Coordinates of C-alpha atoms in Angstrom, one line a residue:
Chain S
X721 CA -29.4 3.1 -1.9
X722 CA -30.9 0.4 -4.0
X723 CA -31.2 -3.2 -2.7
X724 CA -27.7 -4.8 -2.5
X725 CA -27.0 -6.9 -5.7
X726 CA -23.4 -7.9 -5.3
X727 CA -21.4 -8.7 -2.3
X728 CA -17.7 -8.7 -2.5
X729 CA -14.9 -8.9 0.0
X730 CA -11.1 -8.6 0.5
X731 CA -9.3 -11.4 2.2
X732 CA -5.8 -10.2 1.8
X733 CA -4.3 -6.8 1.4
X734 CA -0.6 -7.6 0.8
X735 CA 1.7 -10.8 0.4
X736 CA 2.2 -11.4 4.1
X737 CA -1.3 -10.8 5.2
X738 CA -3.3 -13.1 7.6
X739 CA -5.4 -15.8 6.2
X740 CA -8.1 -16.5 9.0
X741 CA -10.2 -13.3 8.2
X742 CA -10.5 -14.5 4.7
X743 CA -12.0 -17.8 5.7
X744 CA -14.4 -16.3 7.9
X745 CA -15.6 -14.0 5.3
X746 CA -16.0 -16.9 2.8
X747 CA -17.9 -18.9 5.4
X748 CA -20.3 -16.2 6.8
X749 CA -20.2 -13.5 4.1
X750 CA -22.7 -14.7 1.6
X751 CA -20.3 -13.5 -1.0
X752 CA -20.5 -13.5 -4.7
X753 CA -16.6 -13.1 -4.8
X754 CA -13.6 -12.5 -2.7
X755 CA -10.3 -11.0 -3.8
X756 CA -6.9 -11.5 -2.5
X757 CA -4.5 -8.5 -3.2
X758 CA -0.9 -10.0 -2.7
X759 CA 1.5 -7.9 -5.0
X760 CA 3.5 -4.9 -4.0
X761 CA 5.6 -2.9 -6.4
X762 CA 8.6 -5.1 -6.1
X763 CA 7.0 -8.6 -5.4
X764 CA 6.8 -9.5 -9.1
X765 CA 10.4 -8.8 -9.6
X766 CA 11.4 -10.9 -6.7
X767 CA 9.2 -13.7 -7.9
X768 CA 10.8 -13.4 -11.6
X769 CA 14.3 -13.8 -10.0
X770 CA 13.3 -16.8 -7.8
X771 CA 11.9 -18.4 -10.9
X772 CA 15.2 -18.3 -12.5
X773 CA 16.5 -20.8 -9.8
X774 CA 13.2 -22.6 -8.8
X775 CA 10.6 -23.5 -11.4
X776 CA 7.9 -23.3 -8.6
X777 CA 9.0 -20.0 -7.2
X778 CA 7.5 -17.7 -9.7
X779 CA 4.4 -17.1 -7.7
X780 CA 3.5 -15.9 -4.2
X781 CA 4.9 -18.5 -1.8
X782 CA 1.9 -18.0 0.6
X783 CA -0.6 -18.8 -2.0
X784 CA -0.4 -22.5 -1.2
X785 CA -1.1 -21.9 2.5
X786 CA -4.1 -19.5 1.8
X787 CA -5.8 -21.9 -0.7
X788 CA -5.3 -24.9 1.6
X789 CA -7.5 -22.9 4.1
X790 CA -9.9 -21.4 1.5
X791 CA -10.6 -24.1 -1.2
X792 CA -13.1 -26.2 1.0
X793 CA -15.2 -23.1 2.0
X794 CA -15.2 -21.7 -1.4
X795 CA -16.2 -25.0 -2.8
X796 CA -19.0 -25.3 -0.2
X797 CA -20.4 -21.9 -0.4
X798 CA -20.0 -21.4 -4.3
X799 CA -17.9 -18.3 -3.7
X800 CA -15.4 -17.1 -6.5
X801 CA -11.9 -16.1 -5.8
X802 CA -9.9 -13.6 -7.7
X803 CA -6.2 -12.8 -6.9
X804 CA -3.0 -11.3 -8.4
X805 CA -0.9 -13.9 -6.3
X806 CA 0.2 -15.5 -9.6
X807 CA 3.0 -12.9 -9.6
X808 CA 5.4 -13.9 -12.3
X809 CA 3.9 -17.2 -13.0
X810 CA 0.1 -17.2 -13.1
X811 CA -0.2 -20.5 -14.9
X812 CA 2.2 -22.3 -12.5
X813 CA 0.1 -21.0 -9.6
X814 CA -3.0 -22.1 -11.2
X815 CA -1.5 -25.6 -11.7
X816 CA -0.7 -25.6 -8.0
X817 CA -4.1 -24.6 -7.0
X818 CA -5.8 -27.2 -9.2
X819 CA -3.6 -29.8 -7.7
X820 CA -4.4 -28.7 -4.3
X821 CA -8.1 -28.9 -5.1
X822 CA -7.7 -32.6 -6.2
X823 CA -5.6 -33.3 -3.1
X824 CA -8.3 -31.9 -0.8
X825 CA -11.1 -33.5 -2.5
X826 CA -12.7 -30.3 -3.7
X827 CA -12.0 -30.4 -7.5
X828 CA -11.5 -26.7 -8.5
X829 CA -11.3 -25.2 -12.0
X830 CA -8.8 -22.6 -12.2
X831 CA -8.3 -19.8 -14.7
X832 CA -4.9 -18.2 -15.3
X833 CA -4.6 -14.7 -16.7
X834 CA -1.6 -14.1 -18.8
X835 CA 0.0 -11.4 -20.7
X836 CA 1.1 -8.8 -18.1
X837 CA 4.8 -9.9 -18.6
X838 CA 6.2 -7.2 -21.2
X839 CA 9.9 -7.4 -20.5
X840 CA 10.2 -8.4 -24.2
X841 CA 8.4 -5.4 -25.6
X842 CA 9.0 -2.3 -23.2
X843 CA 10.9 0.7 -24.6
X844 CA 14.3 0.4 -22.6
X845 CA 15.3 3.9 -23.5
X846 CA 12.1 5.4 -22.0
X847 CA 12.5 7.6 -19.0
X848 CA 11.7 6.2 -15.6
X849 CA 9.1 8.2 -13.8
X850 CA 11.1 8.3 -10.6
X851 CA 14.3 10.2 -12.0
X852 CA 13.7 10.8 -15.6
X853 CA 16.8 8.7 -16.7
X854 CA 16.3 5.9 -19.5
X855 CA 15.3 2.6 -17.7
X856 CA 18.3 0.6 -19.0
X857 CA 20.7 3.2 -17.3
X858 CA 19.8 1.9 -14.0
X859 CA 21.1 -1.7 -14.3
X860 CA 20.2 -5.0 -15.6
X861 CA 16.4 -5.2 -16.1
X862 CA 14.8 -8.5 -14.6
X863 CA 11.4 -7.9 -15.0
X864 CA 8.6 -5.6 -16.5
X865 CA 4.9 -6.2 -15.9
X866 CA 2.0 -4.1 -17.1
X867 CA -1.0 -3.3 -14.9
X868 CA -3.8 -5.2 -16.5
X869 CA -7.4 -4.5 -15.8
X870 CA -11.0 -5.6 -16.2
X871 CA -10.7 -6.4 -19.9
X872 CA -8.0 -9.0 -19.1
X873 CA -9.8 -10.5 -16.0
X874 CA -13.4 -10.6 -17.3
X875 CA -12.7 -13.5 -19.9
X876 CA -11.5 -15.5 -16.9
X877 CA -14.7 -14.9 -15.1
X878 CA -16.7 -15.9 -18.1
X879 CA -15.2 -19.4 -17.9
X880 CA -16.5 -21.9 -15.2
X881 CA -13.4 -21.2 -13.2
X882 CA -14.0 -20.7 -9.5
X883 CA -10.6 -19.5 -8.9
X884 CA -9.0 -16.8 -11.1
X885 CA -5.2 -16.2 -10.8
X886 CA -3.5 -13.2 -12.4
X887 CA -0.2 -11.7 -12.1
X888 CA 0.3 -7.8 -12.2
X889 CA -3.6 -7.0 -12.3
X890 CA -4.2 -3.6 -10.9
X891 CA -5.4 -3.8 -7.3
X892 CA -8.8 -2.2 -7.7
X893 CA -9.5 -4.2 -10.9
X894 CA -9.5 -7.5 -8.9
X895 CA -12.7 -6.2 -7.3
X896 CA -14.1 -4.2 -10.3
X897 CA -14.0 -7.3 -12.5
X898 CA -16.2 -9.5 -10.3
X899 CA -18.7 -6.5 -9.9
X900 CA -18.8 -6.0 -13.6
X901 CA -19.5 -9.7 -14.1
X902 CA -22.0 -10.0 -11.4
X903 CA -23.9 -6.8 -12.1
X904 CA -23.7 -6.8 -15.9
X905 CA -22.1 -3.4 -16.1
X906 CA -21.0 -2.0 -19.5
X907 CA -17.0 -1.4 -19.3
X908 CA -17.6 1.8 -21.2
X909 CA -19.9 3.1 -18.5
X910 CA -17.4 5.3 -16.8
X911 CA -19.7 6.2 -13.9
X912 CA -20.0 2.7 -12.9
X913 CA -16.3 1.8 -13.6
X914 CA -15.5 4.7 -11.4
X915 CA -17.9 3.7 -8.7
X916 CA -16.6 0.0 -8.8
X917 CA -13.0 1.3 -8.8
X918 CA -13.7 3.3 -5.7
X919 CA -15.1 0.1 -4.0
X920 CA -12.0 -1.7 -5.0
X921 CA -9.7 1.1 -3.8
X922 CA -11.4 1.0 -0.4
X923 CA -11.1 -2.7 -0.1
X924 CA -7.8 -3.4 -1.6
X925 CA -5.7 -3.1 1.6
X926 CA -8.0 -5.4 3.5
X927 CA -8.0 -4.5 7.2
X928 CA -6.9 -1.0 6.5
X929 CA -10.6 0.0 6.1
X930 CA -11.8 -1.9 9.0
X931 CA -9.5 -0.4 11.7
X932 CA -6.1 -1.9 10.9
X933 CA -3.3 0.6 10.4
X934 CA -5.5 3.1 12.4
X935 CA -5.4 2.4 16.1
X936 CA -3.8 4.9 18.4
X937 CA -4.9 4.0 21.9
X938 CA -4.8 7.7 23.1
X939 CA -6.8 9.1 20.3
X940 CA -8.6 6.5 18.2
X941 CA -8.9 3.1 19.8
X942 CA -10.0 0.0 17.8
X943 CA -11.8 -2.8 19.6
X944 CA -10.7 -6.3 19.2
X945 CA -7.7 -5.4 17.0
X946 CA -6.3 -8.9 17.4
X947 CA -9.5 -10.4 15.7
X948 CA -9.6 -7.6 13.1
X949 CA -12.5 -8.5 10.5
X950 CA -11.6 -7.7 6.9
X951 CA -14.0 -5.8 4.7
X952 CA -17.0 -6.6 2.5
X953 CA -18.9 -4.2 0.4
X954 CA -22.6 -4.4 -0.7
X955 CA -22.8 -2.8 -4.2
X956 CA -26.0 -1.7 -5.9
X957 CA -26.6 -1.9 -9.7
X958 CA -26.1 2.0 -9.6
X959 CA -22.6 1.6 -8.1
X960 CA -23.5 3.0 -4.5
X961 CA -22.0 0.8 -1.9
X962 CA -22.0 0.1 1.8
X963 CA -18.6 -0.9 3.2
X964 CA -18.9 -3.2 6.3
X965 CA -17.5 -6.3 8.1
X966 CA -18.8 -9.4 9.4
X967 CA -20.7 -9.2 12.8
X968 CA -18.6 -10.4 15.8
X969 CA -15.2 -9.6 14.4
X970 CA -13.0 -7.0 15.9
X971 CA -12.2 -3.6 14.3
X972 CA -14.5 -0.5 13.4
X973 CA -15.8 0.8 10.0
X974 CA -16.9 4.4 10.3
X975 CA -16.3 7.6 8.8
X976 CA -12.9 8.0 10.0
X977 CA -11.5 4.5 8.9
X978 CA -13.2 5.0 5.5
X979 CA -11.9 8.4 4.7
X980 CA -8.3 7.4 5.8
X981 CA -8.3 4.6 3.3
X982 CA -10.0 6.7 0.5
X983 CA -7.3 9.1 0.7
X984 CA -4.6 6.4 1.0
X985 CA -1.9 6.4 -1.7
X986 CA -3.9 8.8 -4.0
X987 CA -1.8 11.3 -5.6
X988 CA -4.6 12.9 -7.7
X989 CA -8.0 12.4 -6.2
X990 CA -9.5 14.2 -9.2
X991 CA -7.6 12.0 -11.6
X992 CA -7.0 8.4 -10.1
X993 CA -5.7 6.4 -13.1
X994 CA -6.4 2.6 -13.3
X995 CA -6.3 0.4 -16.5
X996 CA -10.1 0.7 -16.4
X997 CA -11.2 4.4 -15.9
X998 CA -10.0 7.7 -14.8
X999 CA -11.7 8.1 -11.3
X1000 CA -12.7 11.5 -9.9
X1001 CA -13.2 11.5 -6.1
X1002 CA -13.9 15.1 -5.9
X1003 CA -17.7 14.5 -5.2
X1004 CA -17.6 11.4 -3.3
X1005 CA -19.7 11.4 0.0
X1006 CA -19.4 9.0 3.0
X1007 CA -22.4 8.4 5.2
X1008 CA -21.7 6.7 8.4
X1009 CA -25.0 4.9 9.4
X1010 CA -23.7 3.3 12.5
X1011 CA -23.1 -0.4 13.2
X1012 CA -20.0 -0.7 11.2
X1013 CA -21.7 0.5 8.0
X1014 CA -20.6 3.2 5.7
X1015 CA -22.4 4.2 2.6
X1016 CA -20.1 5.5 -0.2
X1017 CA -21.5 7.4 -3.4
X1018 CA -20.6 10.0 -5.9
X1019 CA -17.8 8.7 -7.8
X1020 CA -17.5 10.2 -11.3
X1021 CA -15.5 8.7 -14.2
X1022 CA -13.8 9.7 -17.3
X1023 CA -12.4 7.3 -20.0
X1024 CA -9.6 5.0 -19.1
X1025 CA -6.1 6.2 -20.1
X1026 CA -4.7 4.9 -23.5
X1027 CA -1.4 3.7 -21.9
X1028 CA -0.8 1.2 -19.1
X1029 CA 1.5 1.6 -16.3
X1030 CA 4.5 -0.8 -16.1
X1031 CA 6.6 -1.8 -13.1
X1032 CA 10.2 -2.5 -14.1
X1033 CA 12.5 -4.6 -11.8
X1034 CA 16.3 -4.1 -12.1
X1035 CA 19.3 -5.3 -10.3
X1036 CA 20.3 -2.3 -8.0
X1037 CA 23.4 -3.6 -6.2
X1038 CA 23.7 -4.8 -2.7
X1039 CA 22.4 -3.4 0.7
X1040 CA 24.6 -4.1 3.8
X1041 CA 23.0 -3.4 7.1
X1042 CA 24.2 -3.5 10.7
X1043 CA 22.7 -2.7 14.0
X1044 CA 23.9 -2.5 17.7
X1045 CA 22.2 -1.2 20.9
X1046 CA 23.2 1.0 23.7
X1047 CA 21.1 1.6 26.9
X1048 CA 21.3 3.5 30.1
X1049 CA 22.8 6.7 31.1
X1050 CA 24.6 8.1 28.1
X1051 CA 23.1 5.7 25.6
X1052 CA 22.5 8.5 23.0
X1053 CA 26.0 9.8 23.4
X1054 CA 27.6 6.3 23.0
X1055 CA 25.5 5.5 19.9
X1056 CA 26.5 8.9 18.3
X1057 CA 30.2 8.0 19.0
X1058 CA 29.8 4.6 17.5
X1059 CA 28.1 6.4 14.4
X1060 CA 31.1 8.6 14.1
X1061 CA 33.5 5.7 14.3
X1062 CA 31.6 3.6 11.7
X1063 CA 31.4 6.5 9.3
X1064 CA 35.0 7.2 9.5
X1065 CA 36.0 3.5 9.1
X1066 CA 33.7 3.2 6.1
X1067 CA 34.5 6.5 4.5
X1068 CA 34.8 6.2 0.8
X1069 CA 34.0 2.4 0.7
X1070 CA 30.4 2.4 -0.3
X1071 CA 28.4 4.2 -2.9
X1072 CA 25.7 5.4 -0.6
X1073 CA 25.9 5.2 3.2
X1074 CA 23.3 6.0 5.9
X1075 CA 23.7 6.0 9.6
X1076 CA 20.5 6.2 12.0
X1077 CA 19.9 6.3 15.8
X1078 CA 17.0 4.0 16.0
X1079 CA 14.9 5.0 19.1
X1080 CA 15.8 8.6 18.6
X1081 CA 16.0 10.1 15.1
X1082 CA 15.9 7.3 12.6
X1083 CA 12.3 7.9 11.3
X1084 CA 12.0 11.6 11.4
X1085 CA 15.4 13.2 11.7
X1086 CA 17.2 15.3 14.2
X1087 CA 14.9 18.2 14.2
X1088 CA 11.7 16.5 15.4
X1089 CA 13.8 14.3 17.8
X1090 CA 15.5 17.4 19.4
X1091 CA 15.6 17.4 23.3
X1092 CA 14.6 13.8 23.8
X1093 CA 16.7 11.5 25.7
X1094 CA 15.8 7.8 25.1
X1095 CA 16.6 5.0 27.8
X1096 CA 18.1 2.9 25.0
X1097 CA 19.3 3.7 21.4
X1098 CA 20.2 1.5 18.6
X1099 CA 22.8 2.4 15.9
X1100 CA 21.7 1.4 12.5
X1101 CA 24.0 1.5 9.5
X1102 CA 22.8 0.8 6.0
X1103 CA 25.0 1.0 2.7
X1104 CA 24.6 0.3 -1.0
X1105 CA 27.3 -1.2 -3.2
X1106 CA 27.6 -2.6 -6.5
X1107 CA 29.0 -6.0 -5.2
X1108 CA 28.1 -8.3 -2.3
X1109 CA 31.6 -8.1 -0.8
X1110 CA 31.7 -4.5 -0.4
X1111 CA 28.2 -4.3 0.9
X1112 CA 29.3 -6.8 3.5
X1113 CA 31.7 -4.2 4.9
X1114 CA 28.8 -2.5 6.6
X1115 CA 28.0 -5.6 8.8
X1116 CA 31.7 -6.2 9.5
X1117 CA 32.4 -2.6 10.8
X1118 CA 29.2 -2.6 12.8
X1119 CA 30.3 -6.0 14.4
X1120 CA 33.7 -4.6 15.1
X1121 CA 32.1 -2.1 17.6
X1122 CA 31.8 -4.9 20.1
X1123 CA 35.5 -4.6 20.9
X1124 CA 36.7 -1.5 19.0
X1125 CA 33.8 0.8 19.7
X1126 CA 32.0 2.6 22.8
X1127 CA 31.2 0.9 26.1
X1128 CA 28.2 -1.5 26.4
X1129 CA 27.2 -2.3 22.9
X1130 CA 24.9 -5.2 22.6
X1131 CA 22.3 -7.0 20.4
X1132 CA 24.2 -7.0 17.2
X1133 CA 22.3 -8.0 13.9
X1134 CA 23.9 -7.9 10.4
X1135 CA 22.6 -8.6 7.0
X1136 CA 23.5 -8.3 3.2
X1137 CA 21.1 -8.7 0.5
X1138 CA 20.7 -8.2 -3.2
X1139 CA 18.5 -5.2 -4.0
X1140 CA 15.8 -5.4 -6.7
X1141 CA 14.8 -1.8 -7.6
X1142 CA 11.5 -0.9 -9.2
X1143 CA 11.0 1.8 -11.7
X1144 CA 7.6 2.8 -13.3
X1145 CA 7.1 3.5 -17.0
X1146 CA 4.1 3.1 -19.5
X1147 CA 3.3 1.0 -22.4
X1148 CA 0.6 1.6 -25.1
X1149 CA -2.3 -0.6 -24.2
X1150 CA -2.5 -2.2 -27.6
X1151 CA 1.1 -3.7 -27.2
X1152 CA -0.1 -5.8 -24.3
X1153 CA -1.8 -9.1 -25.2
X1154 CA -3.6 -10.8 -22.4
X1155 CA -5.1 -14.4 -22.4
X1156 CA -6.7 -17.0 -20.3
X1157 CA -5.7 -20.6 -19.6
X1158 CA -8.3 -22.7 -18.1
X1159 CA -7.4 -25.7 -16.0
X1160 CA -10.5 -28.0 -15.6
X1161 CA -10.9 -29.3 -12.1
X1162 CA -10.7 -33.0 -11.7
X1163 CA -9.4 -35.6 -9.5
X1164 CA -6.0 -35.9 -11.5
X1165 CA -2.9 -34.1 -10.5
Chain R
X231 CA -4.3 30.0 19.1
X232 CA -1.6 27.5 18.5
X233 CA -2.4 23.8 18.0
X234 CA -0.6 20.6 17.3
X235 CA -2.2 18.6 14.6
X236 CA -2.1 15.5 16.6
X237 CA -4.8 17.0 19.1
X238 CA -7.2 17.9 16.3
X239 CA -6.6 15.6 13.4
X240 CA -5.7 12.2 12.2
X241 CA -3.5 11.1 9.2
X242 CA -2.5 8.2 7.1
X243 CA 0.6 7.9 4.8
X244 CA 1.0 5.8 1.9
X245 CA 3.6 5.5 -0.7
X246 CA 4.1 5.1 -4.5
X247 CA 7.7 4.9 -5.8
X248 CA 9.7 7.9 -4.3
X249 CA 6.3 9.7 -3.3
X250 CA 4.6 9.7 -0.1
X251 CA 0.9 10.8 0.2
X252 CA -0.1 11.9 3.6
X253 CA -3.7 12.5 4.3
X254 CA -4.8 14.9 7.2
X255 CA -8.3 14.5 8.5
X256 CA -9.8 16.6 11.4
X257 CA -11.6 14.6 14.0
X258 CA -14.2 17.5 13.9
X259 CA -15.1 18.6 10.4
X260 CA -15.5 22.1 11.8
X261 CA -11.8 22.4 12.0
X262 CA -11.5 21.7 8.1
X263 CA -11.3 25.5 7.1
X264 CA -8.8 26.3 9.8
X265 CA -6.5 23.3 8.6
X266 CA -6.9 24.5 5.1
X267 CA -5.8 28.0 6.0
X268 CA -2.9 26.9 8.3
X269 CA -1.5 23.6 7.0
X270 CA -0.1 24.9 3.6
X271 CA 1.9 22.8 1.3
X272 CA 5.1 25.0 2.1
X273 CA 4.4 24.4 5.9
X274 CA 4.4 20.5 5.4
X275 CA 7.5 20.6 3.1
X276 CA 9.5 22.6 5.8
X277 CA 8.3 20.4 8.7
X278 CA 9.2 17.1 6.7
X279 CA 12.4 18.5 5.1
X280 CA 14.4 15.5 6.7
X281 CA 12.8 13.1 4.1
X282 CA 10.8 15.2 1.7
X283 CA 12.7 16.8 -1.1
X284 CA 9.7 18.8 -2.3
X285 CA 7.7 20.7 -3.6
X286 CA 4.7 19.4 -1.8
X287 CA 1.3 19.4 -3.6
X288 CA -1.9 19.6 -1.6
X289 CA -5.3 18.4 -2.7
X290 CA -8.6 19.4 -0.9
X291 CA -11.5 17.0 -0.6
X292 CA -14.2 19.4 0.8
X293 CA -16.9 16.8 0.7
X294 CA -14.9 14.6 3.0
X295 CA -13.2 17.3 5.1
X296 CA -9.8 16.0 4.2
X297 CA -6.6 17.0 2.8
X298 CA -4.0 15.0 0.8
X299 CA -0.3 16.1 0.7
X300 CA 1.7 14.6 -2.1
X301 CA 5.3 14.6 -0.9
X302 CA 8.3 13.8 -3.1
X303 CA 11.4 12.1 -1.7
X304 CA 14.9 12.2 -3.4
X305 CA 14.9 10.1 -6.5
X306 CA 17.1 7.4 -5.0
X307 CA 14.9 7.2 -2.0
X308 CA 12.3 4.8 -3.6
X309 CA 10.7 2.1 -1.5
X310 CA 13.0 -0.5 -3.1
X311 CA 16.3 1.3 -3.1
X312 CA 16.1 3.5 0.0
X313 CA 18.6 3.1 2.8
X314 CA 16.1 4.6 5.3
X315 CA 14.9 2.3 8.1
X316 CA 11.3 3.0 7.2
X317 CA 11.8 2.6 3.4
X318 CA 8.2 3.4 2.5
X319 CA 7.9 6.5 4.7
X320 CA 4.9 5.0 6.3
X321 CA 5.6 6.6 9.7
X322 CA 5.6 10.0 8.3
X323 CA 1.9 10.4 9.0
X324 CA 3.0 10.7 12.8
X325 CA 5.7 13.4 11.8
X326 CA 2.9 15.5 10.2
X327 CA 0.8 15.2 13.3
X328 CA 3.6 16.7 15.4
X329 CA 3.5 20.0 13.3
X330 CA 2.2 22.9 15.5
X331 CA 0.3 25.6 13.4
X332 CA -1.3 29.0 14.4
X333 CA -5.0 28.8 13.8
X334 CA -6.6 32.2 13.4
X335 CA -10.3 31.1 13.1
X336 CA -12.5 30.5 16.1
X337 CA -13.4 26.7 15.9
X338 CA -16.6 25.7 17.5
X339 CA -16.7 23.7 20.7
X340 CA -16.5 20.1 20.0
X341 CA -20.0 19.2 21.4
X342 CA -21.7 21.5 18.9
X343 CA -19.5 20.6 16.0
X344 CA -20.3 16.8 16.5
X345 CA -24.0 17.6 15.4
X346 CA -22.7 19.3 12.4
X347 CA -20.5 16.3 11.6
X348 CA -23.6 14.1 11.5
X349 CA -25.5 16.2 9.2
X350 CA -25.7 14.4 5.7
X351 CA -22.7 14.8 3.7
X352 CA -20.8 16.8 6.2
X353 CA -19.4 20.0 4.9
X354 CA -20.5 20.7 1.4

């Protein structure tokens, strides 16, 4: 491959990810940019709901903690950071980061990327991808966020901002945008957009390409998992890339870890859609050159899709849950009896009810569990209802198993929570207007 | 010969809405043709019927010697509204690896196949 020209890393792959590996990457990575991917399908909807009652609740609650650890090393090394942790309030998040920079003595100019919130302009009668029913038929809609891409992020990178905070930017775009900016790529060069998107796809789940979510002691051990290093990529001007990690960190980067991540959450490898390109992985090759280095090349691109995907959050009712454990001889039989009793007591009360035997058949069902007799077994009951009081009946009936159920139940846990469901739809690209708000770094708050 | 997938391949499950993707990757790429022949979408759908509503779609990535199975769950079984303990379906990778299949092709011994796996580009 050509001489590396851009070095980009991933410091977080989901909202609750670890922070220390990101600090290490900024300190020792010699990076042009680091991206933090912190939004799941439902995270924006939950943030939008929090913001209704807490003006500071609209962005990722862990962003402050992450930036407190990262701002000084970012400042010292001249590394830029791009994140989607702005969730439902990128401008609020940017204000917080700017204030934190002033507090820490590392004045930081922050750019917020706006415009992904499209709740006021989606077609509420459009069918949801998941079930084909109109969006509005599912319940009160509380959020709608379009997956925005490189064309929204690039204007922020063209400002002096060292931190760029977006909301629902597509995960690979968080990586592609700094690559386009650093390497001077043309965003209509579909081959390079595809190559950079593939890099973003491989990095976006952080440790999942360096040995996280991979270890099985019997078949595929991972050294130093507790000190798992997160990934960085060296990307050439032609888009070929080497995925690697910092020396001295735990984990492994090889053909196996890279192919597992390359295939992760890909529903069509020959038509992987992002806001930026249609990526065809059909001719991609990976070359494991040893030493935790894997070269990736061969991505092909076709024009970007005309519509953007939208995640729509809606109030889906309340979920009640209860668990209780049984152990020793006959544990499974007593858990089964408890399941029958709760089913009978909750018959007709909830809209949906599910009863599981954790430690036996909860994850994969009775057929795969057949014949195994666990030492301990946990009854789990979950139900969905339109209102909180009805959902609470699940926890109440599982609790009642203490005195009015089988012998030896212990370890009771109950919970009831509102459920924010997420549906998917699309919006024509031209209906989404993105913008950038720059907050100059300075001493003031 | 009859093989359990766990003994010859690794897998990773991901989720999108009410879909799971599950990849299946042989440790030794020499096993790839045999897995393509034996691990059909229908076999996967039947094996995962507890959770997967079907029909399952299979994608082949010959350059990478990897298969991707796209597995639809019930419409209400989305990651956000599921009542399952594993709402994402992430553990389904382990369920797939429990599948036993009849392999008709004679697969080369692992020692020889490792050399083949290191050839540039793997299986073309």
